[in-house]
Amino acid sequence: MKQQYTFSAIYCGCYGMMLVLLTTHFYYRFLSVTRPSKLSRFSVKNFPIWVLLVLISYSIWFSLTYFVNGSSSIKDQVLIPEFERDYCMQPDDFSYVGIQYFYTDPLTGETKMHIPSLFSITVFTCFMTLSSGSMTYFGVKTYAHLNELTMMTSVDFRELQNQLFRTLVIQTLIPSVFMYLPVGSTFLFPLFGLTSKAMRNFVPISVALYLCFEPLVAMYFIKIFRTRIIGIQDFFEVVTCQKYKKRGQVSSMQTTT
């Protein structure tokens, strides 16, 4: 139980780490297109700074999840019956982490706000807003700069930039759909008294799918990548076809003899 609970906090810490890495990725792309002279910010000398930012983000998300949003007797009263009803699981079969905005005071019976949970959701919201805002800003600026270059360059370069345009737009939308919207909805719905079993199940799946879809966009929209992948596929198809032909020739020779 305790080990599973720790793994859940590590998972949330990795999510916070991914936000920083995603923002850093867009920042690097922004500098490489608009200000190549400042790419020295990503030199080996500055590498510890970027590692420190990632570790800080991970530590904050892990700490708030583990120490503030962990299991408690108040949450058990609500979640244990739900897990038994929806998943047929007993308390020893699962662990959970989550934010509880309101709770009932056992002494007075009044509904009160849980201040630590509000603090943690404020920190999480600031992280996600800063990350998504920075990502959108860098994406828009990069797109605008590439659009300006397209009007002043050759046809081949213009075609490459158009491919980068489409890649940039899709890669900007994918994190919003798979990273920010599901997790943000999970945070906000309980604040207004809304719950969604489907949303709770979709969040870990969507975060995992993002890692798969992100590189596929560049592989599909950038022609040189797509051509190389198709070439590798054709190569294996030719090799496989030749193997079957050789097997067919050997079997026919054995039949004639």
CSV table of C-alpha atoms in Angstrom, one decimal:
chain,number,residue,atom,x,y,z
A,1,MET,CA,0.0,0.0,0.0
A,2,LYS,CA,2.7,2.5,1.0
A,3,GLN,CA,4.8,1.5,-2.0
A,4,GLN,CA,1.9,2.0,-4.4
A,5,TYR,CA,1.2,5.3,-2.9
A,6,THR,CA,4.8,6.4,-3.4
A,7,PHE,CA,4.6,5.3,-7.1
A,8,SER,CA,1.6,7.5,-7.6
A,9,ALA,CA,3.4,10.5,-6.2
A,10,ILE,CA,6.4,9.7,-8.5
A,11,TYR,CA,4.0,9.5,-11.4
A,12,CYS,CA,2.7,13.0,-10.6
A,13,GLY,CA,6.3,14.3,-10.2
A,14,CYS,CA,7.2,12.9,-13.6
A,15,TYR,CA,4.2,14.8,-15.0
A,16,GLY,CA,5.5,18.1,-13.6
A,17,MET,CA,8.9,17.2,-15.0
A,18,MET,CA,7.4,16.7,-18.5
A,19,LEU,CA,5.8,20.2,-18.4
A,20,VAL,CA,9.3,21.8,-17.9
A,21,LEU,CA,10.8,19.6,-20.6
A,22,LEU,CA,8.0,20.4,-23.0
A,23,THR,CA,8.4,24.1,-22.4
A,24,THR,CA,12.2,23.9,-22.8
A,25,HIS,CA,11.7,22.0,-26.1
A,26,PHE,CA,9.6,24.9,-27.5
A,27,TYR,CA,12.0,27.5,-26.2
A,28,TYR,CA,14.9,25.7,-27.9
A,29,ARG,CA,12.9,25.6,-31.1
A,30,PHE,CA,12.1,29.3,-30.8
A,31,LEU,CA,15.8,30.2,-30.3
A,32,SER,CA,17.0,28.0,-33.2
A,33,VAL,CA,14.6,29.7,-35.6
A,34,THR,CA,14.5,33.3,-34.4
A,35,ARG,CA,17.8,33.8,-32.5
A,36,PRO,CA,20.4,31.2,-33.4
A,37,SER,CA,23.2,33.2,-31.8
A,38,LYS,CA,21.6,32.6,-28.4
A,39,LEU,CA,21.6,28.8,-28.6
A,40,SER,CA,24.7,29.0,-26.4
A,41,ARG,CA,22.1,29.0,-23.5
A,42,PHE,CA,21.9,25.3,-24.2
A,43,SER,CA,25.6,24.7,-24.0
A,44,VAL,CA,27.2,22.2,-21.7
A,45,LYS,CA,28.1,25.0,-19.3
A,46,ASN,CA,24.5,25.8,-18.8
A,47,PHE,CA,23.3,22.2,-18.7
A,48,PRO,CA,23.2,22.0,-14.9
A,49,ILE,CA,20.7,25.0,-14.9
A,50,TRP,CA,18.2,23.1,-17.1
A,51,VAL,CA,18.7,20.0,-15.0
A,52,LEU,CA,18.0,22.0,-11.8
A,53,LEU,CA,14.8,23.4,-13.3
A,54,VAL,CA,13.6,19.9,-14.1
A,55,LEU,CA,14.4,18.6,-10.7
A,56,ILE,CA,12.7,21.6,-9.0
A,57,SER,CA,9.5,21.0,-10.9
A,58,TYR,CA,9.6,17.3,-10.1
A,59,SER,CA,10.3,17.9,-6.4
A,60,ILE,CA,7.4,20.4,-6.1
A,61,TRP,CA,4.9,18.1,-7.8
A,62,PHE,CA,6.1,15.1,-5.9
A,63,SER,CA,6.1,16.8,-2.5
A,64,LEU,CA,2.6,18.4,-2.9
A,65,THR,CA,1.2,15.1,-4.1
A,66,TYR,CA,2.8,13.0,-1.4
A,67,PHE,CA,2.4,15.2,1.6
A,68,VAL,CA,-0.7,17.2,0.8
A,69,ASN,CA,-2.8,15.2,-1.6
A,70,GLY,CA,-2.2,11.8,-0.3
A,71,SER,CA,-4.7,9.4,1.3
A,72,SER,CA,-6.5,10.5,4.5
A,73,SER,CA,-9.4,9.3,6.6
A,74,ILE,CA,-11.6,12.0,5.2
A,75,LYS,CA,-11.0,11.0,1.7
A,76,ASP,CA,-11.4,7.3,2.6
A,77,GLN,CA,-15.0,7.9,3.6
A,78,VAL,CA,-15.7,9.1,0.1
A,79,LEU,CA,-13.4,7.1,-2.1
A,80,ILE,CA,-13.5,3.6,-0.6
A,81,PRO,CA,-17.3,3.1,-1.3
A,82,GLU,CA,-16.7,4.4,-4.9
A,83,PHE,CA,-13.8,2.0,-5.5
A,84,GLU,CA,-15.9,-0.9,-4.1
A,85,ARG,CA,-18.9,0.1,-6.3
A,86,ASP,CA,-17.1,1.0,-9.5
A,87,TYR,CA,-14.1,-1.4,-9.5
A,88,CYS,CA,-15.0,-4.0,-6.9
A,89,MET,CA,-11.7,-3.3,-5.0
A,90,GLN,CA,-11.1,-3.4,-1.3
A,91,PRO,CA,-8.9,-0.7,0.5
A,92,ASP,CA,-5.9,-3.1,0.5
A,93,ASP,CA,-6.1,-3.5,-3.3
A,94,PHE,CA,-5.5,0.1,-4.3
A,95,SER,CA,-3.8,3.4,-3.4
A,96,TYR,CA,-4.8,6.9,-4.5
A,97,VAL,CA,-3.7,10.5,-4.5
A,98,GLY,CA,-6.1,13.4,-5.1
A,99,ILE,CA,-7.3,16.8,-4.2
A,100,GLN,CA,-10.3,17.3,-1.9
A,101,TYR,CA,-11.5,20.9,-1.9
A,102,PHE,CA,-14.3,20.5,0.7
A,103,TYR,CA,-14.8,18.3,3.7
A,104,THR,CA,-17.4,17.9,6.5
A,105,ASP,CA,-16.2,18.9,9.9
A,106,PRO,CA,-16.9,15.9,12.2
A,107,LEU,CA,-17.5,18.2,15.2
A,108,THR,CA,-19.8,20.8,13.7
A,109,GLY,CA,-21.1,19.0,10.6
A,110,GLU,CA,-20.3,22.0,8.6
A,111,THR,CA,-18.8,21.9,5.1
A,112,LYS,CA,-15.4,23.6,5.0
A,113,MET,CA,-12.7,24.2,2.4
A,114,HIS,CA,-9.5,22.3,2.7
A,115,ILE,CA,-6.8,25.0,2.6
A,116,PRO,CA,-3.8,22.7,1.9
A,117,SER,CA,-5.6,21.3,-1.2
A,118,LEU,CA,-6.4,24.8,-2.4
A,119,PHE,CA,-2.8,25.8,-2.0
A,120,SER,CA,-1.6,22.7,-3.9
A,121,ILE,CA,-4.1,23.3,-6.8
A,122,THR,CA,-3.0,26.9,-7.0
A,123,VAL,CA,0.6,25.8,-7.4
A,124,PHE,CA,-0.3,23.2,-10.0
A,125,THR,CA,-2.4,25.7,-11.9
A,126,CYS,CA,0.4,28.2,-11.9
A,127,PHE,CA,2.8,25.6,-13.3
A,128,MET,CA,0.4,24.5,-16.0
A,129,THR,CA,-0.6,28.1,-17.0
A,130,LEU,CA,3.0,29.2,-17.2
A,131,SER,CA,4.0,26.2,-19.2
A,132,SER,CA,1.1,26.3,-21.6
A,133,GLY,CA,1.4,30.1,-22.0
A,134,SER,CA,5.1,29.9,-22.7
A,135,MET,CA,4.6,27.1,-25.1
A,136,THR,CA,1.9,29.0,-27.0
A,137,TYR,CA,4.0,32.2,-27.1
A,138,PHE,CA,7.1,30.4,-28.4
A,139,GLY,CA,5.0,28.5,-30.9
A,140,VAL,CA,3.3,31.6,-32.3
A,141,LYS,CA,6.5,33.6,-32.5
A,142,THR,CA,8.3,30.7,-34.2
A,143,TYR,CA,5.4,30.3,-36.7
A,144,ALA,CA,5.4,34.0,-37.5
A,145,HIS,CA,9.1,34.1,-38.1
A,146,LEU,CA,9.0,31.1,-40.3
A,147,ASN,CA,6.2,32.7,-42.3
A,148,GLU,CA,8.3,35.7,-42.9
A,149,LEU,CA,11.2,33.6,-44.1
A,150,THR,CA,8.9,31.7,-46.4
A,151,MET,CA,8.0,34.8,-48.4
A,152,MET,CA,11.7,35.6,-49.1
A,153,THR,CA,13.2,32.3,-50.0
A,154,SER,CA,13.3,29.7,-52.8
A,155,VAL,CA,10.6,27.1,-53.7
A,156,ASP,CA,12.5,24.2,-52.0
A,157,PHE,CA,13.1,26.2,-48.8
A,158,ARG,CA,9.4,27.4,-48.9
A,159,GLU,CA,8.2,23.8,-49.1
A,160,LEU,CA,10.4,22.8,-46.2
A,161,GLN,CA,9.0,25.7,-44.1
A,162,ASN,CA,5.5,24.7,-45.0
A,163,GLN,CA,6.2,21.3,-43.7
A,164,LEU,CA,7.6,22.8,-40.5
A,165,PHE,CA,4.5,25.0,-40.2
A,166,ARG,CA,2.2,22.0,-40.2
A,167,THR,CA,4.4,20.1,-37.8
A,168,LEU,CA,4.6,23.1,-35.4
A,169,VAL,CA,0.8,23.6,-35.4
A,170,ILE,CA,0.0,20.0,-34.7
A,171,GLN,CA,2.8,19.6,-32.1
A,172,THR,CA,1.3,22.7,-30.3
A,173,LEU,CA,-2.2,21.2,-30.3
A,174,ILE,CA,-1.2,17.7,-29.2
A,175,PRO,CA,0.0,18.7,-25.7
A,176,SER,CA,-3.1,20.8,-25.2
A,177,VAL,CA,-5.4,17.8,-26.0
A,178,PHE,CA,-3.4,15.1,-24.3
A,179,MET,CA,-1.6,16.9,-21.4
A,180,TYR,CA,-3.3,20.1,-20.3
A,181,LEU,CA,-7.0,19.7,-20.9
A,182,PRO,CA,-7.5,16.2,-19.3
A,183,VAL,CA,-5.5,17.1,-16.2
A,184,GLY,CA,-6.9,20.6,-16.0
A,185,SER,CA,-10.4,19.2,-16.2
A,186,THR,CA,-9.7,16.7,-13.5
A,187,PHE,CA,-8.5,19.5,-11.2
A,188,LEU,CA,-11.4,21.9,-12.0
A,189,PHE,CA,-14.4,19.6,-12.1
A,190,PRO,CA,-14.4,18.7,-8.4
A,191,LEU,CA,-14.2,22.4,-7.5
A,192,PHE,CA,-17.7,22.8,-9.0
A,193,GLY,CA,-19.0,19.6,-7.6
A,194,LEU,CA,-18.6,17.6,-10.9
A,195,THR,CA,-17.1,14.2,-11.1
A,196,SER,CA,-16.4,12.0,-14.1
A,197,LYS,CA,-15.3,8.4,-13.9
A,198,ALA,CA,-14.4,8.4,-17.6
A,199,MET,CA,-12.1,11.4,-17.1
A,200,ARG,CA,-10.3,9.8,-14.2
A,201,ASN,CA,-9.6,6.8,-16.3
A,202,PHE,CA,-8.6,8.8,-19.4
A,203,VAL,CA,-5.9,11.0,-17.8
A,204,PRO,CA,-3.1,8.4,-17.4
A,205,ILE,CA,-3.9,7.0,-20.9
A,206,SER,CA,-3.8,10.5,-22.5
A,207,VAL,CA,-0.5,11.4,-20.9
A,208,ALA,CA,1.0,8.1,-22.1
A,209,LEU,CA,-0.4,8.6,-25.6
A,210,TYR,CA,1.2,12.1,-25.9
A,211,LEU,CA,4.7,10.6,-25.8
A,212,CYS,CA,3.8,8.3,-28.7
A,213,PHE,CA,2.1,10.9,-30.9
A,214,GLU,CA,4.6,13.8,-30.5
A,215,PRO,CA,7.4,12.2,-32.6
A,216,LEU,CA,5.0,10.7,-35.1
A,217,VAL,CA,3.9,14.2,-36.2
A,218,ALA,CA,7.4,15.1,-37.4
A,219,MET,CA,7.8,11.7,-39.1
A,220,TYR,CA,4.6,12.2,-41.1
A,221,PHE,CA,4.6,15.9,-42.0
A,222,ILE,CA,8.4,16.4,-42.8
A,223,LYS,CA,9.0,14.8,-46.2
A,224,ILE,CA,12.6,13.8,-45.6
A,225,PHE,CA,11.7,11.8,-42.5
A,226,ARG,CA,8.6,10.3,-44.2
A,227,THR,CA,10.7,9.3,-47.3
A,228,ARG,CA,13.4,7.7,-45.2
A,229,ILE,CA,10.9,5.7,-43.2
A,230,ILE,CA,9.1,4.5,-46.3
A,231,GLY,CA,12.5,3.6,-47.8
A,232,ILE,CA,13.3,1.5,-44.8
A,233,GLN,CA,9.9,-0.2,-45.1
A,234,ASP,CA,10.3,-0.8,-48.8
A,235,PHE,CA,13.8,-2.3,-48.1
A,236,PHE,CA,12.4,-4.8,-45.6
A,237,GLU,CA,9.6,-5.6,-48.0
A,238,VAL,CA,12.1,-6.3,-50.8
A,239,VAL,CA,14.2,-8.5,-48.5
A,240,THR,CA,11.2,-10.4,-47.3
A,241,CYS,CA,10.0,-10.9,-50.9
A,242,GLN,CA,13.4,-12.2,-52.0
A,243,LYS,CA,13.4,-14.7,-49.1
A,244,TYR,CA,10.0,-16.0,-50.2
A,245,LYS,CA,11.1,-16.3,-53.8
A,246,LYS,CA,14.2,-18.3,-52.8
A,247,ARG,CA,12.1,-20.5,-50.6
A,248,GLY,CA,9.8,-21.0,-53.6
A,249,GLN,CA,12.7,-21.9,-55.9
A,250,VAL,CA,14.1,-24.4,-53.4
A,251,SER,CA,10.8,-26.1,-52.9
A,252,SER,CA,10.2,-26.3,-56.7
A,253,MET,CA,13.6,-27.8,-57.2
A,254,GLN,CA,13.0,-30.4,-54.5
A,255,THR,CA,9.7,-31.2,-56.2
A,256,THR,CA,11.2,-31.7,-59.6
A,257,THR,CA,14.0,-33.9,-58.3
